[in-house]
PDBQT receptor file of N, H, CA, C and O in Angstrom, charges set to zero:
ATOM      1  N   MET A   1     -17.533 -17.686  11.262  1.00  0.00    +0.000 N 
ATOM      2  CA  MET A   1     -17.770 -16.430  10.552  1.00  0.00    +0.000 C 
ATOM      3  C   MET A   1     -16.497 -15.587  10.515  1.00  0.00    +0.000 C 
ATOM      4  O   MET A   1     -16.132 -15.030   9.479  1.00  0.00    +0.000 OA
ATOM      5  N   LEU A   2     -15.829 -15.505  11.671  1.00  0.00    +0.000 N 
ATOM      6  H   LEU A   2     -16.126 -15.958  12.512  1.00  0.00    +0.000 HD
ATOM      7  CA  LEU A   2     -14.583 -14.747  11.722  1.00  0.00    +0.000 C 
ATOM      8  C   LEU A   2     -13.534 -15.414  10.831  1.00  0.00    +0.000 C 
ATOM      9  O   LEU A   2     -12.788 -14.739  10.120  1.00  0.00    +0.000 OA
ATOM     10  N   LEU A   3     -13.488 -16.742  10.880  1.00  0.00    +0.000 N 
ATOM     11  H   LEU A   3     -14.094 -17.289  11.457  1.00  0.00    +0.000 HD
ATOM     12  CA  LEU A   3     -12.515 -17.473  10.081  1.00  0.00    +0.000 C 
ATOM     13  C   LEU A   3     -12.744 -17.238   8.591  1.00  0.00    +0.000 C 
ATOM     14  O   LEU A   3     -11.791 -17.068   7.830  1.00  0.00    +0.000 OA
ATOM     15  N   LEU A   4     -13.996 -17.231   8.182  1.00  0.00    +0.000 N 
ATOM     16  H   LEU A   4     -14.770 -17.369   8.800  1.00  0.00    +0.000 HD
ATOM     17  CA  LEU A   4     -14.331 -16.981   6.784  1.00  0.00    +0.000 C 
ATOM     18  C   LEU A   4     -13.868 -15.594   6.363  1.00  0.00    +0.000 C 
ATOM     19  O   LEU A   4     -13.281 -15.435   5.292  1.00  0.00    +0.000 OA
ATOM     20  N   SER A   5     -14.124 -14.590   7.191  1.00  0.00    +0.000 N 
ATOM     21  H   SER A   5     -14.601 -14.719   8.061  1.00  0.00    +0.000 HD
ATOM     22  CA  SER A   5     -13.722 -13.239   6.835  1.00  0.00    +0.000 C 
ATOM     23  C   SER A   5     -12.200 -13.090   6.816  1.00  0.00    +0.000 C 
ATOM     24  O   SER A   5     -11.657 -12.327   6.016  1.00  0.00    +0.000 OA
ATOM     25  N   ILE A   6     -11.516 -13.819   7.698  1.00  0.00    +0.000 N 
ATOM     26  H   ILE A   6     -11.957 -14.438   8.347  1.00  0.00    +0.000 HD
ATOM     27  CA  ILE A   6     -10.050 -13.785   7.676  1.00  0.00    +0.000 C 
ATOM     28  C   ILE A   6      -9.540 -14.371   6.364  1.00  0.00    +0.000 C 
ATOM     29  O   ILE A   6      -8.641 -13.810   5.739  1.00  0.00    +0.000 OA
ATOM     30  N   PHE A   7     -10.116 -15.504   5.945  1.00  0.00    +0.000 N 
ATOM     31  H   PHE A   7     -10.847 -15.960   6.454  1.00  0.00    +0.000 HD
ATOM     32  CA  PHE A   7      -9.686 -16.109   4.686  1.00  0.00    +0.000 C 
ATOM     33  C   PHE A   7      -9.990 -15.202   3.495  1.00  0.00    +0.000 C 
ATOM     34  O   PHE A   7      -9.182 -15.095   2.573  1.00  0.00    +0.000 OA
ATOM     35  N   LEU A   8     -11.154 -14.551   3.515  1.00  0.00    +0.000 N 
ATOM     36  H   LEU A   8     -11.810 -14.638   4.265  1.00  0.00    +0.000 HD
ATOM     37  CA  LEU A   8     -11.494 -13.624   2.432  1.00  0.00    +0.000 C 
ATOM     38  C   LEU A   8     -10.518 -12.456   2.400  1.00  0.00    +0.000 C 
ATOM     39  O   LEU A   8     -10.063 -12.053   1.329  1.00  0.00    +0.000 OA
ATOM     40  N   ASN A   9     -10.195 -11.910   3.573  1.00  0.00    +0.000 N 
ATOM     41  H   ASN A   9     -10.564 -12.237   4.443  1.00  0.00    +0.000 HD
ATOM     42  CA  ASN A   9      -9.236 -10.813   3.646  1.00  0.00    +0.000 C 
ATOM     43  C   ASN A   9      -7.879 -11.233   3.112  1.00  0.00    +0.000 C 
ATOM     44  O   ASN A   9      -7.243 -10.486   2.368  1.00  0.00    +0.000 OA
ATOM     45  N   LEU A  10      -7.430 -12.427   3.489  1.00  0.00    +0.000 N 
ATOM     46  H   LEU A  10      -7.947 -13.033   4.094  1.00  0.00    +0.000 HD
ATOM     47  CA  LEU A  10      -6.131 -12.899   3.017  1.00  0.00    +0.000 C 
ATOM     48  C   LEU A  10      -6.132 -13.137   1.509  1.00  0.00    +0.000 C 
ATOM     49  O   LEU A  10      -5.144 -12.861   0.830  1.00  0.00    +0.000 OA
ATOM     50  N   ALA A  11      -7.248 -13.650   0.991  1.00  0.00    +0.000 N 
ATOM     51  H   ALA A  11      -8.051 -13.875   1.543  1.00  0.00    +0.000 HD
ATOM     52  CA  ALA A  11      -7.346 -13.874  -0.449  1.00  0.00    +0.000 C 
ATOM     53  C   ALA A  11      -7.258 -12.555  -1.205  1.00  0.00    +0.000 C 
ATOM     54  O   ALA A  11      -6.560 -12.461  -2.214  1.00  0.00    +0.000 OA
ATOM     55  N   VAL A  12      -7.960 -11.540  -0.723  1.00  0.00    +0.000 N 
ATOM     56  H   VAL A  12      -8.528 -11.616   0.097  1.00  0.00    +0.000 HD
ATOM     57  CA  VAL A  12      -7.912 -10.225  -1.368  1.00  0.00    +0.000 C 
ATOM     58  C   VAL A  12      -6.514  -9.627  -1.231  1.00  0.00    +0.000 C 
ATOM     59  O   VAL A  12      -6.022  -8.992  -2.164  1.00  0.00    +0.000 OA
ATOM     60  N   ALA A  13      -5.867  -9.823  -0.074  1.00  0.00    +0.000 N 
ATOM     61  H   ALA A  13      -6.267 -10.339   0.684  1.00  0.00    +0.000 HD
ATOM     62  CA  ALA A  13      -4.514  -9.311   0.127  1.00  0.00    +0.000 C 
ATOM     63  C   ALA A  13      -3.542  -9.949  -0.862  1.00  0.00    +0.000 C 
ATOM     64  O   ALA A  13      -2.691  -9.262  -1.427  1.00  0.00    +0.000 OA
ATOM     65  N   ILE A  14      -3.663 -11.253  -1.073  1.00  0.00    +0.000 N 
ATOM     66  H   ILE A  14      -4.354 -11.812  -0.615  1.00  0.00    +0.000 HD
ATOM     67  CA  ILE A  14      -2.796 -11.943  -2.031  1.00  0.00    +0.000 C 
ATOM     68  C   ILE A  14      -3.052 -11.433  -3.444  1.00  0.00    +0.000 C 
ATOM     69  O   ILE A  14      -2.118 -11.248  -4.223  1.00  0.00    +0.000 OA
ATOM     70  N   LEU A  15      -4.328 -11.206  -3.770  1.00  0.00    +0.000 N 
ATOM     71  H   LEU A  15      -5.087 -11.357  -3.137  1.00  0.00    +0.000 HD
ATOM     72  CA  LEU A  15      -4.679 -10.659  -5.079  1.00  0.00    +0.000 C 
ATOM     73  C   LEU A  15      -4.080  -9.268  -5.268  1.00  0.00    +0.000 C 
ATOM     74  O   LEU A  15      -3.549  -8.957  -6.334  1.00  0.00    +0.000 OA
ATOM     75  N   ILE A  16      -4.167  -8.426  -4.228  1.00  0.00    +0.000 N 
ATOM     76  H   ILE A  16      -4.599  -8.678  -3.362  1.00  0.00    +0.000 HD
ATOM     77  CA  ILE A  16      -3.603  -7.076  -4.309  1.00  0.00    +0.000 C 
ATOM     78  C   ILE A  16      -2.089  -7.141  -4.497  1.00  0.00    +0.000 C 
ATOM     79  O   ILE A  16      -1.525  -6.392  -5.295  1.00  0.00    +0.000 OA
ATOM     80  N   LEU A  17      -1.433  -8.036  -3.759  1.00  0.00    +0.000 N 
ATOM     81  H   LEU A  17      -1.890  -8.645  -3.111  1.00  0.00    +0.000 HD
ATOM     82  CA  LEU A  17       0.022  -8.167  -3.922  1.00  0.00    +0.000 C 
ATOM     83  C   LEU A  17       0.382  -8.630  -5.328  1.00  0.00    +0.000 C 
ATOM     84  O   LEU A  17       1.356  -8.154  -5.911  1.00  0.00    +0.000 OA
ATOM     85  N   PHE A  18      -0.396  -9.551  -5.867  1.00  0.00    +0.000 N 
ATOM     86  H   PHE A  18      -1.187  -9.938  -5.393  1.00  0.00    +0.000 HD
ATOM     87  CA  PHE A  18      -0.151 -10.039  -7.221  1.00  0.00    +0.000 C 
ATOM     88  C   PHE A  18      -0.324  -8.919  -8.233  1.00  0.00    +0.000 C 
ATOM     89  O   PHE A  18       0.492  -8.765  -9.142  1.00  0.00    +0.000 OA
ATOM     90  N   LEU A  19      -1.392  -8.134  -8.076  1.00  0.00    +0.000 N 
ATOM     91  H   LEU A  19      -2.054  -8.259  -7.338  1.00  0.00    +0.000 HD
ATOM     92  CA  LEU A  19      -1.630  -7.014  -8.992  1.00  0.00    +0.000 C 
ATOM     93  C   LEU A  19      -0.540  -5.957  -8.875  1.00  0.00    +0.000 C 
ATOM     94  O   LEU A  19      -0.106  -5.398  -9.882  1.00  0.00    +0.000 OA
ATOM     95  N   SER A  20      -0.096  -5.680  -7.658  1.00  0.00    +0.000 N 
ATOM     96  H   SER A  20      -0.448  -6.134  -6.839  1.00  0.00    +0.000 HD
ATOM     97  CA  SER A  20       0.930  -4.655  -7.470  1.00  0.00    +0.000 C 
ATOM     98  C   SER A  20       2.274  -5.114  -8.033  1.00  0.00    +0.000 C 
ATOM     99  O   SER A  20       3.083  -4.297  -8.471  1.00  0.00    +0.000 OA
ATOM    100  N   TYR A  21       2.503  -6.422  -8.019  1.00  0.00    +0.000 N 
ATOM    101  H   TYR A  21       1.845  -7.086  -7.664  1.00  0.00    +0.000 HD
ATOM    102  CA  TYR A  21       3.759  -6.954  -8.555  1.00  0.00    +0.000 C 
ATOM    103  C   TYR A  21       3.829  -6.746 -10.068  1.00  0.00    +0.000 C 
ATOM    104  O   TYR A  21       4.905  -6.508 -10.617  1.00  0.00    +0.000 OA
ATOM    105  N   ASN A  22       2.682  -6.835 -10.739  1.00  0.00    +0.000 N 
ATOM    106  H   ASN A  22       1.807  -7.029 -10.293  1.00  0.00    +0.000 HD
ATOM    107  CA  ASN A  22       2.657  -6.710 -12.195  1.00  0.00    +0.000 C 
ATOM    108  C   ASN A  22       2.402  -5.292 -12.681  1.00  0.00    +0.000 C 
ATOM    109  O   ASN A  22       2.377  -5.055 -13.889  1.00  0.00    +0.000 OA
ATOM    110  N   SER A  23       2.213  -4.352 -11.779  1.00  0.00    +0.000 N 
ATOM    111  H   SER A  23       2.233  -4.545 -10.798  1.00  0.00    +0.000 HD
ATOM    112  CA  SER A  23       1.903  -2.995 -12.194  1.00  0.00    +0.000 C 
ATOM    113  C   SER A  23       3.151  -2.115 -12.119  1.00  0.00    +0.000 C 
ATOM    114  O   SER A  23       4.122  -2.455 -11.443  1.00  0.00    +0.000 OA
ATOM    115  N   PRO A  24       3.113  -0.976 -12.824  1.00  0.00    +0.000 N 
ATOM    116  CA  PRO A  24       4.253  -0.050 -12.748  1.00  0.00    +0.000 C 
ATOM    117  C   PRO A  24       4.404   0.549 -11.349  1.00  0.00    +0.000 C 
ATOM    118  O   PRO A  24       3.472   0.526 -10.546  1.00  0.00    +0.000 OA
ATOM    119  N   ALA A  25       5.572   1.073 -11.079  1.00  0.00    +0.000 N 
ATOM    120  H   ALA A  25       6.330   1.092 -11.732  1.00  0.00    +0.000 HD
ATOM    121  CA  ALA A  25       5.895   1.549  -9.729  1.00  0.00    +0.000 C 
ATOM    122  C   ALA A  25       4.986   2.688  -9.280  1.00  0.00    +0.000 C 
ATOM    123  O   ALA A  25       4.731   2.835  -8.085  1.00  0.00    +0.000 OA
ATOM    124  N   SER A  26       4.492   3.496 -10.216  1.00  0.00    +0.000 N 
ATOM    125  H   SER A  26       4.699   3.376 -11.188  1.00  0.00    +0.000 HD
ATOM    126  CA  SER A  26       3.652   4.633  -9.842  1.00  0.00    +0.000 C 
ATOM    127  C   SER A  26       2.311   4.177  -9.267  1.00  0.00    +0.000 C 
ATOM    128  O   SER A  26       1.713   4.884  -8.457  1.00  0.00    +0.000 OA
ATOM    129  N   GLN A  27       1.839   3.006  -9.680  1.00  0.00    +0.000 N 
ATOM    130  H   GLN A  27       2.326   2.431 -10.338  1.00  0.00    +0.000 HD
ATOM    131  CA  GLN A  27       0.555   2.514  -9.186  1.00  0.00    +0.000 C 
ATOM    132  C   GLN A  27       0.689   1.675  -7.919  1.00  0.00    +0.000 C 
ATOM    133  O   GLN A  27      -0.306   1.389  -7.254  1.00  0.00    +0.000 OA
ATOM    134  N   ARG A  28       1.888   1.289  -7.593  1.00  0.00    +0.000 N 
ATOM    135  H   ARG A  28       2.696   1.521  -8.134  1.00  0.00    +0.000 HD
ATOM    136  CA  ARG A  28       2.073   0.400  -6.439  1.00  0.00    +0.000 C 
ATOM    137  C   ARG A  28       1.641   1.042  -5.134  1.00  0.00    +0.000 C 
ATOM    138  O   ARG A  28       1.164   0.362  -4.226  1.00  0.00    +0.000 OA
ATOM    139  N   LYS A  29       1.811   2.364  -5.044  1.00  0.00    +0.000 N 
ATOM    140  H   LYS A  29       2.199   2.916  -5.782  1.00  0.00    +0.000 HD
ATOM    141  CA  LYS A  29       1.435   3.049  -3.809  1.00  0.00    +0.000 C 
ATOM    142  C   LYS A  29      -0.054   2.870  -3.518  1.00  0.00    +0.000 C 
ATOM    143  O   LYS A  29      -0.440   2.707  -2.360  1.00  0.00    +0.000 OA
ATOM    144  N   LYS A  30      -0.892   2.898  -4.552  1.00  0.00    +0.000 N 
ATOM    145  H   LYS A  30      -0.578   3.031  -5.492  1.00  0.00    +0.000 HD
ATOM    146  CA  LYS A  30      -2.338   2.679  -4.375  1.00  0.00    +0.000 C 
ATOM    147  C   LYS A  30      -2.596   1.285  -3.811  1.00  0.00    +0.000 C 
ATOM    148  O   LYS A  30      -3.406   1.112  -2.900  1.00  0.00    +0.000 OA
ATOM    149  N   TYR A  31      -1.903   0.304  -4.360  1.00  0.00    +0.000 N 
ATOM    150  H   TYR A  31      -1.245   0.446  -5.100  1.00  0.00    +0.000 HD
ATOM    151  CA  TYR A  31      -2.103  -1.065  -3.898  1.00  0.00    +0.000 C 
ATOM    152  C   TYR A  31      -1.649  -1.238  -2.452  1.00  0.00    +0.000 C 
ATOM    153  O   TYR A  31      -2.258  -1.986  -1.686  1.00  0.00    +0.000 OA
ATOM    154  N   TYR A  32      -0.576  -0.541  -2.087  1.00  0.00    +0.000 N 
ATOM    155  H   TYR A  32      -0.082   0.067  -2.709  1.00  0.00    +0.000 HD
ATOM    156  CA  TYR A  32      -0.103  -0.661  -0.710  1.00  0.00    +0.000 C 
ATOM    157  C   TYR A  32      -1.078  -0.002   0.265  1.00  0.00    +0.000 C 
ATOM    158  O   TYR A  32      -1.238  -0.467   1.394  1.00  0.00    +0.000 OA
ATOM    159  N   TRP A  33      -1.730   1.079  -0.168  1.00  0.00    +0.000 N 
ATOM    160  H   TRP A  33      -1.600   1.456  -1.085  1.00  0.00    +0.000 HD
ATOM    161  CA  TRP A  33      -2.766   1.687   0.657  1.00  0.00    +0.000 C 
ATOM    162  C   TRP A  33      -3.918   0.713   0.853  1.00  0.00    +0.000 C 
ATOM    163  O   TRP A  33      -4.425   0.561   1.965  1.00  0.00    +0.000 OA
ATOM    164  N   LEU A  34      -4.338   0.046  -0.237  1.00  0.00    +0.000 N 
ATOM    165  H   LEU A  34      -3.926   0.170  -1.140  1.00  0.00    +0.000 HD
ATOM    166  CA  LEU A  34      -5.415  -0.947  -0.136  1.00  0.00    +0.000 C 
ATOM    167  C   LEU A  34      -5.028  -2.056   0.831  1.00  0.00    +0.000 C 
ATOM    168  O   LEU A  34      -5.838  -2.492   1.650  1.00  0.00    +0.000 OA
ATOM    169  N   LEU A  35      -3.788  -2.504   0.728  1.00  0.00    +0.000 N 
ATOM    170  H   LEU A  35      -3.130  -2.150   0.063  1.00  0.00    +0.000 HD
ATOM    171  CA  LEU A  35      -3.307  -3.569   1.608  1.00  0.00    +0.000 C 
ATOM    172  C   LEU A  35      -3.327  -3.119   3.065  1.00  0.00    +0.000 C 
ATOM    173  O   LEU A  35      -3.725  -3.880   3.947  1.00  0.00    +0.000 OA
ATOM    174  N   ALA A  36      -2.902  -1.888   3.318  1.00  0.00    +0.000 N 
ATOM    175  H   ALA A  36      -2.579  -1.269   2.602  1.00  0.00    +0.000 HD
ATOM    176  CA  ALA A  36      -2.909  -1.358   4.683  1.00  0.00    +0.000 C 
ATOM    177  C   ALA A  36      -4.332  -1.279   5.226  1.00  0.00    +0.000 C 
ATOM    178  O   ALA A  36      -4.574  -1.623   6.383  1.00  0.00    +0.000 OA
ATOM    179  N   MET A  37      -5.282  -0.825   4.393  1.00  0.00    +0.000 N 
ATOM    180  H   MET A  37      -5.086  -0.545   3.453  1.00  0.00    +0.000 HD
ATOM    181  CA  MET A  37      -6.679  -0.746   4.824  1.00  0.00    +0.000 C 
ATOM    182  C   MET A  37      -7.232  -2.139   5.133  1.00  0.00    +0.000 C 
ATOM    183  O   MET A  37      -7.988  -2.322   6.087  1.00  0.00    +0.000 OA
ATOM    184  N   LEU A  38      -6.847  -3.108   4.316  1.00  0.00    +0.000 N 
ATOM    185  H   LEU A  38      -6.233  -2.959   3.540  1.00  0.00    +0.000 HD
ATOM    186  CA  LEU A  38      -7.305  -4.485   4.520  1.00  0.00    +0.000 C 
ATOM    187  C   LEU A  38      -6.799  -5.036   5.850  1.00  0.00    +0.000 C 
ATOM    188  O   LEU A  38      -7.550  -5.660   6.600  1.00  0.00    +0.000 OA
ATOM    189  N   LEU A  39      -5.519  -4.798   6.134  1.00  0.00    +0.000 N 
ATOM    190  H   LEU A  39      -4.909  -4.291   5.525  1.00  0.00    +0.000 HD
ATOM    191  CA  LEU A  39      -4.960  -5.292   7.396  1.00  0.00    +0.000 C 
ATOM    192  C   LEU A  39      -5.603  -4.604   8.594  1.00  0.00    +0.000 C 
ATOM    193  O   LEU A  39      -5.842  -5.232   9.625  1.00  0.00    +0.000 OA
ATOM    194  N   LEU A  40      -5.885  -3.299   8.449  1.00  0.00    +0.000 N 
ATOM    195  H   LEU A  40      -5.690  -2.788   7.611  1.00  0.00    +0.000 HD
ATOM    196  CA  LEU A  40      -6.570  -2.582   9.514  1.00  0.00    +0.000 C 
ATOM    197  C   LEU A  40      -7.961  -3.150   9.732  1.00  0.00    +0.000 C 
ATOM    198  O   LEU A  40      -8.399  -3.321  10.869  1.00  0.00    +0.000 OA
ATOM    199  N   ASN A  41      -8.652  -3.442   8.640  1.00  0.00    +0.000 N 
ATOM    200  H   ASN A  41      -8.296  -3.302   7.716  1.00  0.00    +0.000 HD
ATOM    201  CA  ASN A  41      -9.978  -4.067   8.705  1.00  0.00    +0.000 C 
ATOM    202  C   ASN A  41      -9.906  -5.404   9.437  1.00  0.00    +0.000 C 
ATOM    203  O   ASN A  41     -10.759  -5.708  10.271  1.00  0.00    +0.000 OA
ATOM    204  N   LEU A  42      -8.900  -6.190   9.124  1.00  0.00    +0.000 N 
ATOM    205  H   LEU A  42      -8.207  -5.943   8.447  1.00  0.00    +0.000 HD
ATOM    206  CA  LEU A  42      -8.719  -7.496   9.763  1.00  0.00    +0.000 C 
ATOM    207  C   LEU A  42      -8.494  -7.336  11.268  1.00  0.00    +0.000 C 
ATOM    208  O   LEU A  42      -9.079  -8.065  12.069  1.00  0.00    +0.000 OA
ATOM    209  N   LEU A  43      -7.644  -6.381  11.646  1.00  0.00    +0.000 N 
ATOM    210  H   LEU A  43      -7.168  -5.789  10.995  1.00  0.00    +0.000 HD
ATOM    211  CA  LEU A  43      -7.383  -6.153  13.067  1.00  0.00    +0.000 C 
ATOM    212  C   LEU A  43      -8.644  -5.718  13.801  1.00  0.00    +0.000 C 
ATOM    213  O   LEU A  43      -8.910  -6.178  14.912  1.00  0.00    +0.000 OA
ATOM    214  N   ILE A  44      -9.422  -4.830  13.181  1.00  0.00    +0.000 N 
ATOM    215  H   ILE A  44      -9.206  -4.456  12.279  1.00  0.00    +0.000 HD
ATOM    216  CA  ILE A  44     -10.659  -4.360  13.812  1.00  0.00    +0.000 C 
ATOM    217  C   ILE A  44     -11.639  -5.516  13.989  1.00  0.00    +0.000 C 
ATOM    218  O   ILE A  44     -12.279  -5.632  15.035  1.00  0.00    +0.000 OA
ATOM    219  N   MET A  45     -11.762  -6.380  12.963  1.00  0.00    +0.000 N 
ATOM    220  H   MET A  45     -11.242  -6.285  12.114  1.00  0.00    +0.000 HD
ATOM    221  CA  MET A  45     -12.680  -7.517  13.060  1.00  0.00    +0.000 C 
ATOM    222  C   MET A  45     -12.273  -8.454  14.184  1.00  0.00    +0.000 C 
ATOM    223  O   MET A  45     -13.118  -8.908  14.956  1.00  0.00    +0.000 OA
ATOM    224  N   VAL A  46     -10.980  -8.745  14.279  1.00  0.00    +0.000 N 
ATOM    225  H   VAL A  46     -10.294  -8.376  13.652  1.00  0.00    +0.000 HD
ATOM    226  CA  VAL A  46     -10.504  -9.638  15.341  1.00  0.00    +0.000 C 
ATOM    227  C   VAL A  46     -10.759  -9.011  16.705  1.00  0.00    +0.000 C 
ATOM    228  O   VAL A  46     -11.164  -9.701  17.640  1.00  0.00    +0.000 OA
ATOM    229  N   TYR A  47     -10.522  -7.699  16.823  1.00  0.00    +0.000 N 
ATOM    230  H   TYR A  47     -10.193  -7.139  16.063  1.00  0.00    +0.000 HD
ATOM    231  CA  TYR A  47     -10.749  -6.997  18.102  1.00  0.00    +0.000 C 
ATOM    232  C   TYR A  47     -12.218  -7.051  18.496  1.00  0.00    +0.000 C 
ATOM    233  O   TYR A  47     -12.547  -7.352  19.643  1.00  0.00    +0.000 OA
ATOM    234  N   VAL A  48     -13.110  -6.755  17.535  1.00  0.00    +0.000 N 
ATOM    235  H   VAL A  48     -12.843  -6.511  16.603  1.00  0.00    +0.000 HD
ATOM    236  CA  VAL A  48     -14.549  -6.760  17.823  1.00  0.00    +0.000 C 
ATOM    237  C   VAL A  48     -15.009  -8.166  18.203  1.00  0.00    +0.000 C 
ATOM    238  O   VAL A  48     -15.780  -8.338  19.146  1.00  0.00    +0.000 OA
ATOM    239  N   PHE A  49     -14.536  -9.161  17.470  1.00  0.00    +0.000 N 
ATOM    240  H   PHE A  49     -13.910  -9.021  16.704  1.00  0.00    +0.000 HD
ATOM    241  CA  PHE A  49     -14.898 -10.543  17.781  1.00  0.00    +0.000 C 
ATOM    242  C   PHE A  49     -14.431 -10.919  19.176  1.00  0.00    +0.000 C 
ATOM    243  O   PHE A  49     -15.156 -11.573  19.926  1.00  0.00    +0.000 OA
ATOM    244  N   ASN A  50     -13.224 -10.505  19.520  1.00  0.00    +0.000 N 
ATOM    245  H   ASN A  50     -12.635  -9.973  18.911  1.00  0.00    +0.000 HD
ATOM    246  CA  ASN A  50     -12.654 -10.797  20.830  1.00  0.00    +0.000 C 
ATOM    247  C   ASN A  50     -13.456 -10.122  21.940  1.00  0.00    +0.000 C 
ATOM    248  O   ASN A  50     -13.706 -10.729  22.981  1.00  0.00    +0.000 OA
ATOM    249  N   GLN A  51     -13.860  -8.868  21.722  1.00  0.00    +0.000 N 
ATOM    250  H   GLN A  51     -13.656  -8.375  20.876  1.00  0.00    +0.000 HD
ATOM    251  CA  GLN A  51     -14.661  -8.156  22.719  1.00  0.00    +0.000 C 
ATOM    252  C   GLN A  51     -15.998  -8.858  22.928  1.00  0.00    +0.000 C 
ATOM    253  O   GLN A  51     -16.456  -9.008  24.060  1.00  0.00    +0.000 OA
ATOM    254  N   ARG A  52     -16.622  -9.289  21.828  1.00  0.00    +0.000 N 
ATOM    255  H   ARG A  52     -16.250  -9.167  20.908  1.00  0.00    +0.000 HD
ATOM    256  CA  ARG A  52     -17.906  -9.973  21.926  1.00  0.00    +0.000 C 
ATOM    257  C   ARG A  52     -17.742 -11.290  22.686  1.00  0.00    +0.000 C 
ATOM    258  O   ARG A  52     -18.574 -11.641  23.523  1.00  0.00    +0.000 OA
ATOM    259  N   ALA A  53     -16.670 -12.007  22.389  1.00  0.00    +0.000 N 
ATOM    260  H   ALA A  53     -15.994 -11.721  21.709  1.00  0.00    +0.000 HD
ATOM    261  CA  ALA A  53     -16.420 -13.282  23.070  1.00  0.00    +0.000 C 
ATOM    262  C   ALA A  53     -16.177 -13.056  24.558  1.00  0.00    +0.000 C 
ATOM    263  O   ALA A  53     -16.655 -13.825  25.393  1.00  0.00    +0.000 OA
ATOM    264  N   ASN A  54     -15.433 -12.002  24.890  1.00  0.00    +0.000 N 
ATOM    265  H   ASN A  54     -15.044 -11.378  24.212  1.00  0.00    +0.000 HD
ATOM    266  CA  ASN A  54     -15.188 -11.700  26.309  1.00  0.00    +0.000 C 
ATOM    267  C   ASN A  54     -16.477 -11.370  27.038  1.00  0.00    +0.000 C 
ATOM    268  O   ASN A  54     -16.685 -11.799  28.173  1.00  0.00    +0.000 OA
ATOM    269  N   THR A  55     -17.352 -10.599  26.377  1.00  0.00    +0.000 N 
ATOM    270  H   THR A  55     -17.183 -10.250  25.455  1.00  0.00    +0.000 HD
ATOM    271  CA  THR A  55     -18.631 -10.236  26.994  1.00  0.00    +0.000 C 
ATOM    272  C   THR A  55     -19.477 -11.472  27.239  1.00  0.00    +0.000 C 
ATOM    273  O   THR A  55     -20.069 -11.615  28.309  1.00  0.00    +0.000 OA
ATOM    274  N   GLU A  56     -19.544 -12.370  26.258  1.00  0.00    +0.000 N 
ATOM    275  H   GLU A  56     -19.063 -12.254  25.388  1.00  0.00    +0.000 HD
ATOM    276  CA  GLU A  56     -20.332 -13.591  26.417  1.00  0.00    +0.000 C 
ATOM    277  C   GLU A  56     -19.762 -14.464  27.518  1.00  0.00    +0.000 C 
ATOM    278  O   GLU A  56     -20.512 -15.083  28.273  1.00  0.00    +0.000 OA
ATOM    279  N   THR A  57     -18.448 -14.520  27.616  1.00  0.00    +0.000 N 
ATOM    280  H   THR A  57     -17.838 -14.018  27.002  1.00  0.00    +0.000 HD
ATOM    281  CA  THR A  57     -17.812 -15.324  28.664  1.00  0.00    +0.000 C 
ATOM    282  C   THR A  57     -18.139 -14.751  30.037  1.00  0.00    +0.000 C 
ATOM    283  O   THR A  57     -18.406 -15.497  30.978  1.00  0.00    +0.000 OA
ATOM    284  N   ARG A  58     -18.119 -13.418  30.151  1.00  0.00    +0.000 N 
ATOM    285  H   ARG A  58     -17.903 -12.811  29.386  1.00  0.00    +0.000 HD
ATOM    286  CA  ARG A  58     -18.461 -12.785  31.426  1.00  0.00    +0.000 C 
ATOM    287  C   ARG A  58     -19.898 -13.094  31.828  1.00  0.00    +0.000 C 
ATOM    288  O   ARG A  58     -20.184 -13.341  32.999  1.00  0.00    +0.000 OA
ATOM    289  N   HIS A  59     -20.800 -13.077  30.847  1.00  0.00    +0.000 N 
ATOM    290  H   HIS A  59     -20.567 -12.876  29.896  1.00  0.00    +0.000 HD
ATOM    291  CA  HIS A  59     -22.200 -13.391  31.146  1.00  0.00    +0.000 C 
ATOM    292  C   HIS A  59     -22.340 -14.846  31.586  1.00  0.00    +0.000 C 
ATOM    293  O   HIS A  59     -23.124 -15.153  32.484  1.00  0.00    +0.000 OA
ATOM    294  N   LEU A  60     -21.586 -15.735  30.959  1.00  0.00    +0.000 N 
ATOM    295  H   LEU A  60     -20.949 -15.485  30.229  1.00  0.00    +0.000 HD
ATOM    296  CA  LEU A  60     -21.649 -17.142  31.331  1.00  0.00    +0.000 C 
ATOM    297  C   LEU A  60     -21.139 -17.360  32.749  1.00  0.00    +0.000 C 
ATOM    298  O   LEU A  60     -21.643 -18.212  33.480  1.00  0.00    +0.000 OA
ATOM    299  N   LEU A  61     -20.121 -16.568  33.130  1.00  0.00    +0.000 N 
ATOM    300  H   LEU A  61     -19.712 -15.876  32.536  1.00  0.00    +0.000 HD
ATOM    301  CA  LEU A  61     -19.554 -16.720  34.468  1.00  0.00    +0.000 C 
ATOM    302  C   LEU A  61     -20.365 -15.962  35.510  1.00  0.00    +0.000 C 
ATOM    303  O   LEU A  61     -20.107 -16.072  36.709  1.00  0.00    +0.000 OA
ATOM    304  N   GLY A  62     -21.342 -15.197  35.051  1.00  0.00    +0.000 N 
ATOM    305  H   GLY A  62     -21.552 -15.107  34.077  1.00  0.00    +0.000 HD
ATOM    306  CA  GLY A  62     -22.201 -14.471  35.983  1.00  0.00    +0.000 C 
ATOM    307  C   GLY A  62     -21.630 -13.137  36.412  1.00  0.00    +0.000 C 
ATOM    308  O   GLY A  62     -22.008 -12.604  37.455  1.00  0.00    +0.000 OA
ATOM    309  N   GLY A  63     -20.714 -12.587  35.609  1.00  0.00    +0.000 N 
ATOM    310  H   GLY A  63     -20.406 -13.021  34.762  1.00  0.00    +0.000 HD
ATOM    311  CA  GLY A  63     -20.099 -11.310  35.979  1.00  0.00    +0.000 C 
ATOM    312  C   GLY A  63     -20.811 -10.115  35.409  1.00  0.00    +0.000 C 
ATOM    313  O   GLY A  63     -20.397  -8.980  35.643  1.00  0.00    +0.000 OA
TER     314      GLY A  63
């Protein structure tokens, strides 16, 4: 599930970069904001997944 969302995020990021490359300079700032939000979303997802995995591991170890 995490892997799927990472691939989806990367696909959208590539699409945003492609669109920003073909757009005028005044619109590029919007695309860069979208890209920044996407990367932040990716980091949050990885962090949440990692926290969940750590919790499950602790339960398995009896902690």
